[in-house]
Amino acid sequence: MRLLFLGDVVGRPGRQVVLDHLPRLREAWTLDFVVVNGENAAGGFGITEAIHDDLVEAGADVVTLGNHSFDQREALVFIERAPRLIRPANYPAGTPGRGAALVEARGGERVLVVNMMGRAFMDPMDDPFAAIDRELEAGPLGLVADAVIVDFHAETTSEKQAFGHWCDGRASLVIGTHTHVPTSDHRILPGGTAFMTDVGMCGCYDGVIGMDKEEPLRRFTRKIGSSRFEPAMGEGTLSGLAVETDGAGQAIKIAPVRIGGSLQPALPDFW
Amino acid sequence: MRLLFLGDVVGRPGRQVVLDHLPRLREAWTLDFVVVNGENAAGGFGITEAIHDDLVEAGADVVTLGNHSFDQREALVFIERAPRLIRPANYPAGTPGRGAALVEARGGERVLVVNMMGRAFMDPMDDPFAAIDRELEAGPLGLVADAVIVDFHAETTSEKQAFGHWCDGRASLVIGTHTHVPTSDHRILPGGTAFMTDVGMCGCYDGVIGMDKEEPLRRFTRKIGSSRFEPAMGEGTLSGLAVETDGAGQAIKIAPVRIGGSLQPALPDFW
Amino acid sequence: MRLLFLGDVVGRPGRQVVLDHLPRLREAWTLDFVVVNGENAAGGFGITEAIHDDLVEAGADVVTLGNHSFDQREALVFIERAPRLIRPANYPAGTPGRGAALVEARGGERVLVVNMMGRAFMDPMDDPFAAIDRELEAGPLGLVADAVIVDFHAETTSEKQAFGHWCDGRASLVIGTHTHVPTSDHRILPGGTAFMTDVGMCGCYDGVIGMDKEEPLRRFTRKIGSSRFEPAMGEGTLSGLAVETDGAGQAIKIAPVRIGGSLQPALPDFW
Amino acid sequence: MRLLFLGDVVGRPGRQVVLDHLPRLREAWTLDFVVVNGENAAGGFGITEAIHDDLVEAGADVVTLGNHSFDQREALVFIERAPRLIRPANYPAGTPGRGAALVEARGGERVLVVNMMGRAFMDPMDDPFAAIDRELEAGPLGLVADAVIVDFHAETTSEKQAFGHWCDGRASLVIGTHTHVPTSDHRILPGGTAFMTDVGMCGCYDGVIGMDKEEPLRRFTRKIGSSRFEPAMGEGTLSGLAVETDGAGQAIKIAPVRIGGSLQPALPDFW
Ligand SMILES: [Fe+2]
Ligand SMILES: [Fe+2]
Ligand SMILES: [Fe+2]
Ligand SMILES: [Fe+2]
Ligand SMILES: [Fe+2]
Ligand SMILES: [Fe+2]
Ligand SMILES: [Fe+2]
Ligand SMILES: [Fe+2]
């Protein structure tokens, strides 16, 4: 299967670059399954139903979230009727929405997508290592799912790499989100799981993690904020990862995708 | 000038890959100046004088450090007689060693190298933004220094990007270290400063930030450690950044360098 | 019932003051049940079997722990054969020992003791609020237990106070440990639960949280450690809380206990 | 001299209890100097000019602040014309206001008040240990100042105790603020400095650090907020510390002050 994962969509520049390119990529690369992290799609904070619908219409099979899941409070409601929208699985029991979705790909394959949040330097959620075990036992790769994609939304490289190793052989892809900067350590782990510490964001890189740089700089240097954070409004870069899996759901090819904006462009050479 | 920066050298695999390749690269690319972050060179924790000497002999003009600067206590002593070794400038006054060095390149140019530590999710040091202003005013690019290289040793992408913008136009290169994972957002900022959120490590990537994965996994999953951290002992990857500057010390070309080990190889196409 | 809780025993001065006074207090006050937090009893770090046995012999019905539970690795083993020793209940599944104990008091009453760890500014464990619900449903006050004592080992006043309110009416006592400083906000909450944000330590207060002050001062001022932490060796203060419960296990009287050392003495006036 | 320090005033219940009692205490105890921490006086967040004026009129010689100094943005302006209002001295250079004030007491004595912020688990400011050295050298006890009062606004007991020892002999009083819970470890350190880890708040203790308990509980248990924090509106407790100094500015008597609300009352027996 041909999988594409796109990182945290930040504000209008992020949405724009996804809406501009995803429909075309879907077709050009005959993608089987697309996951988009949408936790910052609405002005940098959370997601609205309208934006969610736009992302799905543009080609996202599943939209994942993170620590900003419910910044837009309407998400607490519409997530219940949005089968393609998931939030981290290790939120407390009773949290609206689900942390995993088993969704049918275009060709009929079943893809399990799990969203999970790390705990190092983040608001402490329940143990992501124990939680992913439960999810992967409920939807084992090769039995229940033809591919398994895990969005691990976490701050530190150490927790993300540990998480990748922990899942190795049980997922097709473990991909980090949240730092809004793509790493260049994409690789296939020994057990067959594609891994990348962070996929980066879809948004304007001429800022501070996608936000206009003035207010972050003010807070770092003066320790007193003076306004809200607003998305940086320059041209967005689409940042993602392309993974091809075999019949067993193991990753066999992997390549970063970067289109537009200010980062060095990258495209898979195998599609 | 042709500048090369190599990220945190971790343990023997990191030292090995640097010692194997740096002398050759120095010559093949006719490098003018090389900086190596050595904070994890001694078994993952700090640096010894012998290791420092090896790095310098292999071609490092300056060796920088970070939060692990003094894990090997001998560094508190020998740093005073090591003019090419610097530790973060925002340690408290009275800390052994210096936070910046003005060093002559092979061709006689003067290069100012500054090491600084971030504060977000790190042990709080003095304000790195105020401190870099002082350093850059003491050794202004174009007047005192023909090139200025800033190693910003920090955890979060936001503080690093803010720091890059803060220095833009006043340094030839602001490069992040500490996370041990290279990012693919290397670029030249509008003011002419080359920037990369993190340069990654020189070490074995089949582990957890360069350390053998067993103990980190144990701590993440069981919350009880059972042994010391040891470097992962697989083949090391050299991870760095190549920057070319013009006569004014502004960056004009930039490319990641990755050699050996398990990451996708990368070399500059302009040298 | 007459309950006494003694805070974190730190090193030899802490052990000494407990062993000196507890046997006498037990008799003089005809105490029904005594709980002692022993997480720092062994040189400031963890607990050994010999120390545990001493505390039990001196009159502790139950010994609780915290983030230092397993600093002495022998605790991983002997905790399995120590029915009066508990560690925080929200450690990962599979952790040696138990997080709660139902122990018979001298007069035959059953006392449920639960140990739990907070997450704010601490190593993230599983949700203590969900975990205490499970424990209190398994051993409800008035049905299974004649008294319920909860040691909430946490850093922040906010998480501790929230936890007290959360348990109010379901426990006889929710008492904070870990900061090593007694608070003077002991009170009985509206639902009948005795509460105190932190009970303080049994140890030498002429130091930094019970440790000799030199090394902590060095680390705060120089950001470089130079030796291990050692307990402060001046005279210890016993710091605890006295609570009297009614037949329903509700708290009806509460008073701090401070004996010896450098703090203002305090004794209950109702026994 | 007779000194009184009142802890963080939180919202209306905090203001009320201070305005109700301070004028009377001032007279009854013939107080020489009163300091009030006002960082939460305006609805729990910051301070307004009107509230500041009320506190001064009620008898505060100096009003100190903390991490919430500028939550009310008008404070950035009126602090410049409020000689009795200080904010932490270790804010970045250029921050409006001052971090210390030398103020004349009723009897003509000069009192130096310094406000400082800790860094452990707080937004990192400049080194408070180095900063207090500068302040105490500029206004040495016995030479420039007849009494020196240091409000150390910090989270952890360890940093506060270390800070107290650091200043011992150079200040009349080092008192902790910020946790909103009074500790019972008030004492005079060997060098003659009165010390208390935290003085507690002036506010309603039937809440979570002075705020209505519903929203904090929701965030701890559900990890999703649903409204702003609002002060708890029950009866406030005045929480402070009484210190008497000798002619050299050394502390000779110390006692906690707690009046009203739900904590155990306390008054000095020496005035
Ligand atoms: Fe994000
Ligand atoms: Fe995020
Ligand atoms: Fe490092
Ligand atoms: Fe580091
Ligand atoms: Fe403790
Ligand atoms: Fe503890
Ligand atoms: Fe406060
Ligand atoms: Fe505060």
XYZ file of C-alpha atoms and ligand atoms in Angstrom, chain B residues 8 39-40 66-68 122 153 178 180, ligand 4:
11
model
C 26.953 15.925 19.432
C 29.385 17.034 25.053
C 28.650 13.298 24.843
C 26.267 21.635 26.420
C 24.387 20.435 29.488
C 26.834 17.535 29.803
C 16.364 22.493 30.604
C 22.183 23.770 22.756
C 21.114 18.549 22.000
C 20.517 14.163 18.740
Fe 22.680 18.041 25.577
